[in-house]
XYZ file of C-alpha atoms in Angstrom:
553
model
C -8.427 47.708 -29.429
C -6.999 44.842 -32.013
C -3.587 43.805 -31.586
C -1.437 42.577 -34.921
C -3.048 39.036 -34.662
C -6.140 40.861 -35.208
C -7.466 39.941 -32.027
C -9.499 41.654 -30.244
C -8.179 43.046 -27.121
C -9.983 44.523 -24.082
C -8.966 48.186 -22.918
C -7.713 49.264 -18.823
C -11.293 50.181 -18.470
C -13.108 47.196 -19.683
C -10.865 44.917 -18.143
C -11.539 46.772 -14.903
C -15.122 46.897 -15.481
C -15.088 43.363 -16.131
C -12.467 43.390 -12.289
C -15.597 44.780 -11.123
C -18.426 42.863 -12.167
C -16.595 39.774 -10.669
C -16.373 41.525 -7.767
C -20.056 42.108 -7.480
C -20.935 38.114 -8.365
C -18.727 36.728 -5.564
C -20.569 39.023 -2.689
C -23.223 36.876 -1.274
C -26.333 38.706 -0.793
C -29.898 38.131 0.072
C -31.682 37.424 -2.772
C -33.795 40.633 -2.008
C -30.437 42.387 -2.544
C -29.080 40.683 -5.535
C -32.467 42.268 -7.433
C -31.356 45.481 -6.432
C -27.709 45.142 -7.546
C -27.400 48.856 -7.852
C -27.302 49.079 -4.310
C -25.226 45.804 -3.923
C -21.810 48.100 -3.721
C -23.222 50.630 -1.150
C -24.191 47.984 0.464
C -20.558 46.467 0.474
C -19.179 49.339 1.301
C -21.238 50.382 4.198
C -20.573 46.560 5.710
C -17.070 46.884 4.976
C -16.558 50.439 7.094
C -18.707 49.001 9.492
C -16.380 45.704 10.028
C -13.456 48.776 9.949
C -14.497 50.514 12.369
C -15.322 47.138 14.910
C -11.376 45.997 14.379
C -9.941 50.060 15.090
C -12.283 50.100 18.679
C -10.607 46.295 19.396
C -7.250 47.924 18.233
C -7.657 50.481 20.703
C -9.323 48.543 23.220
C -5.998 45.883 22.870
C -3.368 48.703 22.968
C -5.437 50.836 26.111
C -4.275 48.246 28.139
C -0.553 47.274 26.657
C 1.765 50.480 28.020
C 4.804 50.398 27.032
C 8.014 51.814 28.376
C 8.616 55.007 27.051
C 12.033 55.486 24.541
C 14.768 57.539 25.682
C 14.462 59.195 21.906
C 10.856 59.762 23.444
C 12.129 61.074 26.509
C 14.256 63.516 24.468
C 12.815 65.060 22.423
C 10.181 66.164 24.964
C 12.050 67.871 27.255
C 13.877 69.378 23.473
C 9.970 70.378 22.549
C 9.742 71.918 26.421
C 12.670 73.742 26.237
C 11.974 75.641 23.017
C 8.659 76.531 24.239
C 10.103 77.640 27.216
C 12.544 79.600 25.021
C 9.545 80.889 22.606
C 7.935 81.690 25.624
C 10.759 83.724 27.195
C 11.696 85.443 23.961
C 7.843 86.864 23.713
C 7.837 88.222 27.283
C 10.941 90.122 26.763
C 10.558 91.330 23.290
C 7.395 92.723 24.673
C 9.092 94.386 27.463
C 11.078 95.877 25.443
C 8.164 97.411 23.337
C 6.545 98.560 26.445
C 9.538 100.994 27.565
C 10.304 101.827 24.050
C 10.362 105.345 24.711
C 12.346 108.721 23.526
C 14.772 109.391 26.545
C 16.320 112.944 24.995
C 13.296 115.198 26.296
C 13.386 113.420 30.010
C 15.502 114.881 32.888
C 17.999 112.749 34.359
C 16.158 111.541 37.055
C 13.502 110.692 34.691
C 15.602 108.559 32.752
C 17.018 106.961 36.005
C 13.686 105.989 36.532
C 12.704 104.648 33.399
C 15.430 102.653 33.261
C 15.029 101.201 36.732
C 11.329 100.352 35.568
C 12.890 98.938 32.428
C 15.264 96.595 33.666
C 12.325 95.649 36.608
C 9.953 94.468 33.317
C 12.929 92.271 32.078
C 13.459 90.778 35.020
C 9.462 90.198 35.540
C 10.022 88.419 31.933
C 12.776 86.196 33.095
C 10.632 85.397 36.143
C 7.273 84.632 34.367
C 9.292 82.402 31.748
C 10.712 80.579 34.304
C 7.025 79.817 36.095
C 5.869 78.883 32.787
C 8.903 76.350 32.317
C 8.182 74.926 35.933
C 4.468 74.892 35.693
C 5.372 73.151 32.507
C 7.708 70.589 34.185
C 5.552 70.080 36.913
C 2.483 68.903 34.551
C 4.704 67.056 32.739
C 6.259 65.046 36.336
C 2.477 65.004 37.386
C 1.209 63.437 34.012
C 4.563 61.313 34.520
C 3.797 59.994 37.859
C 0.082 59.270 37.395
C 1.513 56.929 34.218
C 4.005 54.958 36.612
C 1.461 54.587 39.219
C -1.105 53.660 36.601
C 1.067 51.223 35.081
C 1.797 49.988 38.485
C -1.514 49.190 39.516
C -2.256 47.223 36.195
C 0.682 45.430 36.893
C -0.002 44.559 40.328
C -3.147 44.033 39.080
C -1.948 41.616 36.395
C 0.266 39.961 39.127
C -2.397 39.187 41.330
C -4.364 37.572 38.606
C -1.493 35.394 37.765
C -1.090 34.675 41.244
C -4.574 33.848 41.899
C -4.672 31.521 38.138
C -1.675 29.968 39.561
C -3.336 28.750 42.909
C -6.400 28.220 40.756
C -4.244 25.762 39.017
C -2.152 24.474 41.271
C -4.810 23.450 43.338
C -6.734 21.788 40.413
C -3.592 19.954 39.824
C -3.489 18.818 43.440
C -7.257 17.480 43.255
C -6.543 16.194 39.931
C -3.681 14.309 41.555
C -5.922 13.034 44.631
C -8.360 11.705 42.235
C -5.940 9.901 40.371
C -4.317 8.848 43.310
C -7.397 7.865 44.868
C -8.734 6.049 42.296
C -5.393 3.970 41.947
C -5.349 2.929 45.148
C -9.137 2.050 45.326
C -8.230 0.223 41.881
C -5.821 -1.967 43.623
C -7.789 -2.648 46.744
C -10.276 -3.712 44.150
C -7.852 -6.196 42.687
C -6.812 -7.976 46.264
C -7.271 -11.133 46.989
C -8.745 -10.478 50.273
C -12.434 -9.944 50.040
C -12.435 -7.120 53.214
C -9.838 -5.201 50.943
C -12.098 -5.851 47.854
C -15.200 -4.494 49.661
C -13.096 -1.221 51.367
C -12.159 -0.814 47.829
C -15.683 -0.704 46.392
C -16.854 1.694 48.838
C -13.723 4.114 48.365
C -14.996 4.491 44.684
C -18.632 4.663 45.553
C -17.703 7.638 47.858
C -14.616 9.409 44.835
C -18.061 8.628 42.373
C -19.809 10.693 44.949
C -17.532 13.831 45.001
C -15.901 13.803 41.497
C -19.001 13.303 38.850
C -16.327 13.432 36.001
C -15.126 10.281 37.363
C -18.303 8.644 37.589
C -18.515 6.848 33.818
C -14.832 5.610 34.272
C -15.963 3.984 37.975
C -19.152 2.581 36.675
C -16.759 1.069 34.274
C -14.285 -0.219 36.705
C -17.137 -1.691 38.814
C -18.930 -3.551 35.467
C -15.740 -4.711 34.388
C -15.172 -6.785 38.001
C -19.047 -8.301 37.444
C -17.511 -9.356 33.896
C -14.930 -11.694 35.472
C -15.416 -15.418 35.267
C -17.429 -16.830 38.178
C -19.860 -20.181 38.576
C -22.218 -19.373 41.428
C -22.270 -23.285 41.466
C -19.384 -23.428 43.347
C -21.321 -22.646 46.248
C -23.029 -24.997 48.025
C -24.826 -23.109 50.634
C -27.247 -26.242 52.008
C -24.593 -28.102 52.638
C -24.004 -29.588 56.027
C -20.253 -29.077 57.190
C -19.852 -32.745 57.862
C -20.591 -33.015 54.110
C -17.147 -31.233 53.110
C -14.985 -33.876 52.104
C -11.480 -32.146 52.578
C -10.154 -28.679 54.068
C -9.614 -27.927 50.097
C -13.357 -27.927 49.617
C -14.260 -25.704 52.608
C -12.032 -23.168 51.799
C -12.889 -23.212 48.077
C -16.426 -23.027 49.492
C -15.207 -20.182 51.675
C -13.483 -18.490 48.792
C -17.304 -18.707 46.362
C -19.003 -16.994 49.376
C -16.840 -14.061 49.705
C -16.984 -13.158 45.796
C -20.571 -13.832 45.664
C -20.887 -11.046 48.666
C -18.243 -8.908 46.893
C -20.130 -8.887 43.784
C -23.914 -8.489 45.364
C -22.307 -4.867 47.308
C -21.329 -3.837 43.736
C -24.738 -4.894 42.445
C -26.300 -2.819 45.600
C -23.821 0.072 44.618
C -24.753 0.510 41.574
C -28.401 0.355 41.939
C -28.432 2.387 45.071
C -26.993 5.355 42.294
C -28.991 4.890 39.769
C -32.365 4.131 41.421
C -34.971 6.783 40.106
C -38.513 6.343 42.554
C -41.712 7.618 40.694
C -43.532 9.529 43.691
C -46.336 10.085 41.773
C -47.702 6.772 41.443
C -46.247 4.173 44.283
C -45.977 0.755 42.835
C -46.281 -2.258 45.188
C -44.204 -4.539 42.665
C -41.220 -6.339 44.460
C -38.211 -4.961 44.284
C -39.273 -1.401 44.096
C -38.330 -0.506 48.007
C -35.952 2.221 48.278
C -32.470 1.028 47.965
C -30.751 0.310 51.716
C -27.390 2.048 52.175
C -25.838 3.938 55.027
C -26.783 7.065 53.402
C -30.073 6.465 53.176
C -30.558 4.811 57.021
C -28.967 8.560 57.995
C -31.833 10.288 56.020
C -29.920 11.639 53.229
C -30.833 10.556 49.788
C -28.176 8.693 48.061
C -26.731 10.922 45.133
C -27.731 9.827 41.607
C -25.194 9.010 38.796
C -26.963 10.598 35.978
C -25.625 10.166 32.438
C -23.669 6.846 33.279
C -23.890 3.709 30.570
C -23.579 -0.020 31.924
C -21.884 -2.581 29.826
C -22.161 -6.172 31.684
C -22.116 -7.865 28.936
C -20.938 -11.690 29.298
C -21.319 -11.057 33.379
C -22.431 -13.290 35.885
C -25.280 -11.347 38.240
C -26.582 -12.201 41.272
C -30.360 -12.210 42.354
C -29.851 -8.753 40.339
C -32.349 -6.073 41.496
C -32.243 -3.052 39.178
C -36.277 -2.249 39.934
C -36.693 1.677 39.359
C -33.568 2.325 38.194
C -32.936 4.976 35.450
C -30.494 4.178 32.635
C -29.657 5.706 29.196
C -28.098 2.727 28.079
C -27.320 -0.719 29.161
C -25.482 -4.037 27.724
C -26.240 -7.122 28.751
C -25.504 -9.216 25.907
C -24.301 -12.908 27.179
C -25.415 -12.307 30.886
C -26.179 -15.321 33.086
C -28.753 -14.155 35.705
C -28.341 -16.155 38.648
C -31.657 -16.243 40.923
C -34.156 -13.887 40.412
C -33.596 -10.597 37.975
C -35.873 -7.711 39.062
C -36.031 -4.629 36.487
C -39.904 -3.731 37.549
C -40.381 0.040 36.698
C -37.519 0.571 34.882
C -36.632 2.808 32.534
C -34.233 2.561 29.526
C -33.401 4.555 26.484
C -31.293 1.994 24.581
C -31.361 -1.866 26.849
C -29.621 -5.262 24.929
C -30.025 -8.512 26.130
C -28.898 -10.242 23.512
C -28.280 -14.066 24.211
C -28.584 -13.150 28.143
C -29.609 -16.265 30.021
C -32.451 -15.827 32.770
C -31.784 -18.745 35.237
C -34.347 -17.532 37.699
C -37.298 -15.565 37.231
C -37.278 -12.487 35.539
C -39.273 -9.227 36.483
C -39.574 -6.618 33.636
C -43.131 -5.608 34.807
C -43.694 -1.727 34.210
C -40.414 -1.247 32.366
C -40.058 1.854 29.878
C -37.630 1.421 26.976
C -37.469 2.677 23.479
C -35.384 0.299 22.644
C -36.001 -3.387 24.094
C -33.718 -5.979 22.358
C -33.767 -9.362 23.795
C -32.790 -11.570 20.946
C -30.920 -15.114 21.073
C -31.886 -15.016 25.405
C -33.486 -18.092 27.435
C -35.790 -17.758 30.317
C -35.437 -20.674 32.260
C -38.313 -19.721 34.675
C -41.206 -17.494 34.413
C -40.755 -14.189 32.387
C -43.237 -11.755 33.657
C -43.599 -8.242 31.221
C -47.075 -6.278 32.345
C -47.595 -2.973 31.250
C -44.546 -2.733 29.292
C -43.896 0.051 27.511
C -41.290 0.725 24.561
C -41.216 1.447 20.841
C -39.399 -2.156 19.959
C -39.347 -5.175 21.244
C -37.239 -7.795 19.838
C -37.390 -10.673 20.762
C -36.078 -13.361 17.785
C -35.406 -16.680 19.041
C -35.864 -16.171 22.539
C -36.570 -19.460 24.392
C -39.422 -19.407 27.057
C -39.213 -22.854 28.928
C -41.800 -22.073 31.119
C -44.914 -19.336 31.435
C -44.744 -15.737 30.537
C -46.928 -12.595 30.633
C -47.121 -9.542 28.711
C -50.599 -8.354 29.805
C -51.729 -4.842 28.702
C -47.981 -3.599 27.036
C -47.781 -1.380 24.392
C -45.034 -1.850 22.392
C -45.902 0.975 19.837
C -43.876 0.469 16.597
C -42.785 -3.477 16.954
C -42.766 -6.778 19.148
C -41.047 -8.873 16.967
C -41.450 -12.656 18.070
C -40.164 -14.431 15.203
C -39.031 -17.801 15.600
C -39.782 -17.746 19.228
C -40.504 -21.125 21.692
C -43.370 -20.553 24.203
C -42.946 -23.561 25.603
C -45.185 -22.508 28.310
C -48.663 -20.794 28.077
C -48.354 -16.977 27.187
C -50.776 -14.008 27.405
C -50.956 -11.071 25.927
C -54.540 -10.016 26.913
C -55.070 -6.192 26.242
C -52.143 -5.741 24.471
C -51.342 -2.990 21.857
C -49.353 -3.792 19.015
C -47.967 -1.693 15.999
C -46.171 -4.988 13.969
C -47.098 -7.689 15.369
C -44.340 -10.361 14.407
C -45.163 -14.459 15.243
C -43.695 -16.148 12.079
C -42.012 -19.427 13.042
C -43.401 -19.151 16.720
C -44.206 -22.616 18.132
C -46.496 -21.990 21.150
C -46.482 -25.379 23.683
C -49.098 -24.055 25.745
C -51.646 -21.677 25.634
C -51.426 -18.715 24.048
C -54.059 -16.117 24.791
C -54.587 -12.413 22.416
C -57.882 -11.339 24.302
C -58.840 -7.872 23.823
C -55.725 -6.989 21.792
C -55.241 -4.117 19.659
C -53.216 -4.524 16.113
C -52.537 -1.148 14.678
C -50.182 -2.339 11.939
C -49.274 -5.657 10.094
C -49.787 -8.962 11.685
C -47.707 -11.925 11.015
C -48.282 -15.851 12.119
C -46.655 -17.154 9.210
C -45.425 -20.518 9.898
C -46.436 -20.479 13.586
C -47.469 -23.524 15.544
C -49.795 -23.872 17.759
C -49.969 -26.982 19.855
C -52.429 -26.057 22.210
C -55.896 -23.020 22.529
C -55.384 -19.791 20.692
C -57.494 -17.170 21.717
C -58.263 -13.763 20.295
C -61.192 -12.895 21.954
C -62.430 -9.109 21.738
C -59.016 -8.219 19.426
C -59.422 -5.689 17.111
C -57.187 -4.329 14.004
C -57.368 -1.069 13.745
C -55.955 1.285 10.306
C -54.692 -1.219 8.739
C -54.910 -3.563 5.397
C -56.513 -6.835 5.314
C -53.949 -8.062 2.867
C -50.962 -7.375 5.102
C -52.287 -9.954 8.152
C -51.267 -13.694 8.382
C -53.784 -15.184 10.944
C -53.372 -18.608 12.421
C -55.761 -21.477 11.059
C -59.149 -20.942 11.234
C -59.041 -16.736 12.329
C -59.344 -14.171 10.268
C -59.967 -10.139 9.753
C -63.503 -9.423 9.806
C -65.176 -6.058 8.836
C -68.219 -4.721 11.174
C -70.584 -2.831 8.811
C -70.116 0.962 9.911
C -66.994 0.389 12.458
C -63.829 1.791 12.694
C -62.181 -1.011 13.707
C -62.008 -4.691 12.316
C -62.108 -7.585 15.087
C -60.487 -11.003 14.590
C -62.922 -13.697 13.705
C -62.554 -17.167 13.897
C -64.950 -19.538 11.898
C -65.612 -22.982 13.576
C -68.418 -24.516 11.106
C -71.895 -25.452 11.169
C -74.010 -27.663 12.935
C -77.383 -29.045 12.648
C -79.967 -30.041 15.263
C -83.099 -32.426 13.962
C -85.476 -30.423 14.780
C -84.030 -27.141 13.965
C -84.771 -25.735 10.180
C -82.168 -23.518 10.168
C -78.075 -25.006 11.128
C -76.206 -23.479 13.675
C -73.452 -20.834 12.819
C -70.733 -21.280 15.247
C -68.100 -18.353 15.546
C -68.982 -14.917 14.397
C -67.925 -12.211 16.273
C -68.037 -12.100 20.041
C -70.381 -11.848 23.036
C -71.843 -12.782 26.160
C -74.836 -13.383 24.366
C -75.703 -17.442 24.440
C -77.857 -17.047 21.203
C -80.164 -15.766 18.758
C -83.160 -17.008 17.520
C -83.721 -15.715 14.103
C -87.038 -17.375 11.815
C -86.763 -20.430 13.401
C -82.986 -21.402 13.452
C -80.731 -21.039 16.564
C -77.165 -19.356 16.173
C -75.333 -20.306 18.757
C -72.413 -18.062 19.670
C -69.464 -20.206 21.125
C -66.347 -18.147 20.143
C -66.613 -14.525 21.110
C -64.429 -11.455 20.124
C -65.864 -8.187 20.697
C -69.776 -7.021 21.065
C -71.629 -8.999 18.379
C -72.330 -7.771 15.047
C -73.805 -10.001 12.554
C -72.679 -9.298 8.944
């Protein structure tokens, strides 16, 4: 079809055609189907009376149980419908009454026709009678179908009363816990807040005990509880070794007094929180200190206290008290800017996610057997000894943390990292048998001895820039999988390559040395042993720095 522009213009059934094709690109299909995009409209269709016939059966299943009152129009025009049927019904009987006793009356005798008339008007009045059952059997079904409506209708809504009834108490009485909680945590809250230690204690145990029975409330208590060990206090205000003829003034002893009670207040929370989250490992009992099931009334009675599971601990910035968190179970912890008063006990441990990022260790610190994926420990200072055996975690950072006196990470793993940059070992340091993925040292400065015996270095390994001040030792370290070009060694040790091994051991070259009446020198270093020498044509090789069985190459 051209119009008078002489345009070309599409006809009804192209332009529906075209409708239609559009139609078929929008339905998403498999791609099986949209190769067979003859069927592709079936298809639709048969999904589309499908989805029809799913919303009638909800219709009907919705209005099955919505009766309605019925309309007086309703009402109406029934008993309209009932009467002409009656009528109809009525009308039949006697026109076929009538038909029956139709009969010529001229050849009867009188008495004949007395009695046919008598039998006539006893027909007609058998008709009235049978209409009228019909009409009452018909009301009567009617009443009965009536009355089985009202009392079904009844029964739903009794039904439907009860329910609200019973979602009413179910609610009401939420409402009233919900209330008890609240109001039970409010006044634990304040007793928390007194400045009479007794008060503060009663207070900790009331939430210990709503913590017990409400587990939706557990996070915000933990949070209540962490957020009192955040509060300023300087254990140094107590002075327990001193003598009371010492105190100067009735200010001092009651300041002294005053330290005492928060320190106890504090330690219960410590104990509370511990006693929660303390997860034993019965398969393997561990005689590390600080691994003793947890004292509490609960468990004196028997009865295993009840673990907070799920819970997260932020104490960051708090001051902790001879902390002893050995065997807990934790997802995640904060501990960023914690001072750790007296010793800090996390042996057997287990963390998903733990930070303690520029925490100060004033005592010594336990992490022996501790499971983390995530170990962060940047920026912190152990003051004392820092003991880590047979840790176990993905990551370990530990940039520019300050060890002022000896620490021990014998046989960990830490599988994809232990980052040490820029570290102080001020004291000596082992690692013997440990596994590392990246092992990170640059800008270490080692005071004392640092031993790597028997380690294993399955990615990169860093010393750049490290100092040593006193004995290195990798004796019996291997690198296994990995690139020579990727490891910087301290001064003097290096990657060496056994002929036909796996692995690659750390080597460390020493020099040579002559004897006068050798005619071979003396190669000291090479590879490992317990072997004193070997004689080879003459010459002695001494072995005096071992790593590994030795393998001359």
């Amino acid at each position: 079809m051209i119009s008078k522009r002489g345009i070309r213009q599409s006809s009804p059934m192209k332009r529906g055609r075209m409708r239609a094709r559009r139609w078929l690109s929008s339905v998403t299909l498999h791609d099986t189907d949209r190769r067979s995009w003859f069927w592709a409209p079936w298809k639709r269709a048969n999904i589309a009376g499908k989805a029809s016939k799913v919303r009638k059966a909800g219709k009907r299943a919705r209005d099955w149980g919505n009766y309605k009152p019925l309309h007086p129009i309703t009402l109406a025009v029934g008993t309209l419908v009932l009467l002409l049927l009656v009528l109809a019904a009525g009308a039949w009987m006697w026109s076929t009454a009538l038909d029956a006793n139709n009969l010529p009356l001229d050849s009867l005798t009188p008495a004949e026709q007395v009695d046919i008339a008598l039998r006539r008007t006893q027909i007609q009045l058998d008709a009235i009678r049978n209409a009228l059952g019909v009409a009452a059997a018909l009301g009567a079904v009617v009443a009965l179908l009536l009355a089985l409506r009202r009392q079904y209708v009844k029964e739903r809504v009794d039904r439907d009363d009860l329910y609200v009834k019973q979602r009413t108490v179910a609610y009401a009485e939420v409402d009233a816990t919900e209330k008890r909680i609240t109001e039970l945590y409010v006044k634990a809250a304040e007793q928390l807040g007194s400045e009479k230690a007794p008060i503060r204690m009663a207070g900790i145990y009331a939430l210990e005990r709503l913590a017990d029975d409400t587990p939706g409330q557990r996070q915000t208590i933990v949070d209540l509880l962490c957020a009192y060990l955040r509060m300023p206090f300087n254990p140094s205000d107590i002075k327990v070794d001193l003598a009371a003829s010492e105190i100067e003034s009735d200010e001092q002893r009651t300041k002294l007094d005053i330290a005492l009670r928060e320190r106890e207040v504090r330690l219960t929370i410590q104990s509370v929180l511990r006693r929660h989250l303390y997860q034993p490992d019965f398969s393997q009992p561990s005689s590390i200190s600080g691994s003793s099931v947890p004292s509490s009334n609960s468990a004196l009675s028997g009865v295993r206290p009840i673990r907070w599971d799920g819970v997260a601990l932020n104490l960051a910035g708090a001051s902790l008290l001879d902390l002893d968190f050995s065997s807990v179970e934790v997802d995640r912890a904060v501990f960023d800017g914690a001072v750790f008063f007296g010793k800090s006990m996390f042996s057997s441990s287990r963390w998903d996610h733990a930070t303690f990022i520029g925490a100060t260790f004033a005592g010594l610190a336990d992490f022996r057997e501790v499971q983390a994926s995530v170990l962060a420990m940047s920026g912190s200072t152990f003051v004392q000894s820092a003991w880590f055996e047979n840790v176990r975690c993905k990551v370990l950072d530990a940039i520019a943390v300050v060890f002022q006196s000896d620490s021990g990470f014998e046989n960990a793993y830490f599988y994809d990292k232990g980052a040490f940059d820029s570290s102080l070992f001020l004291g000596n340091v082992g690692f013997d048998g440990a596994r590392f993925g990246v092992a990170a040292f640059e800008g270490s400065l080692f005071g004392g001895r640092a031993g790597f015996p028997r380690c294993s270095f399955h990615d990169s390994i860093n010393f750049r820039k490290a100092t040593f001040d006193a004995e290195v030792e990798f004796e019996g370290s291997l690198v296994v999988r990995a690139s020579l070009n990727r490891h910087v060694l301290p001064t003097g040790w290096s990657v060496g390559h056994y002929v036909g091994a796996e692995s690659s051991a750390v080597v460390r070259f020493l020099g040579i040395e002559s004897e006068p009446e050798d005619d071979y020198p003396t190669v000291i270093a090479m590879p490992s042993s317990q072997v004193g020498c070997c004689v080879r044509g003459g010459g002695t090789f001494g072995i005096r720095s071992g790593l590994g069985h030795a393998q001359f190459f």
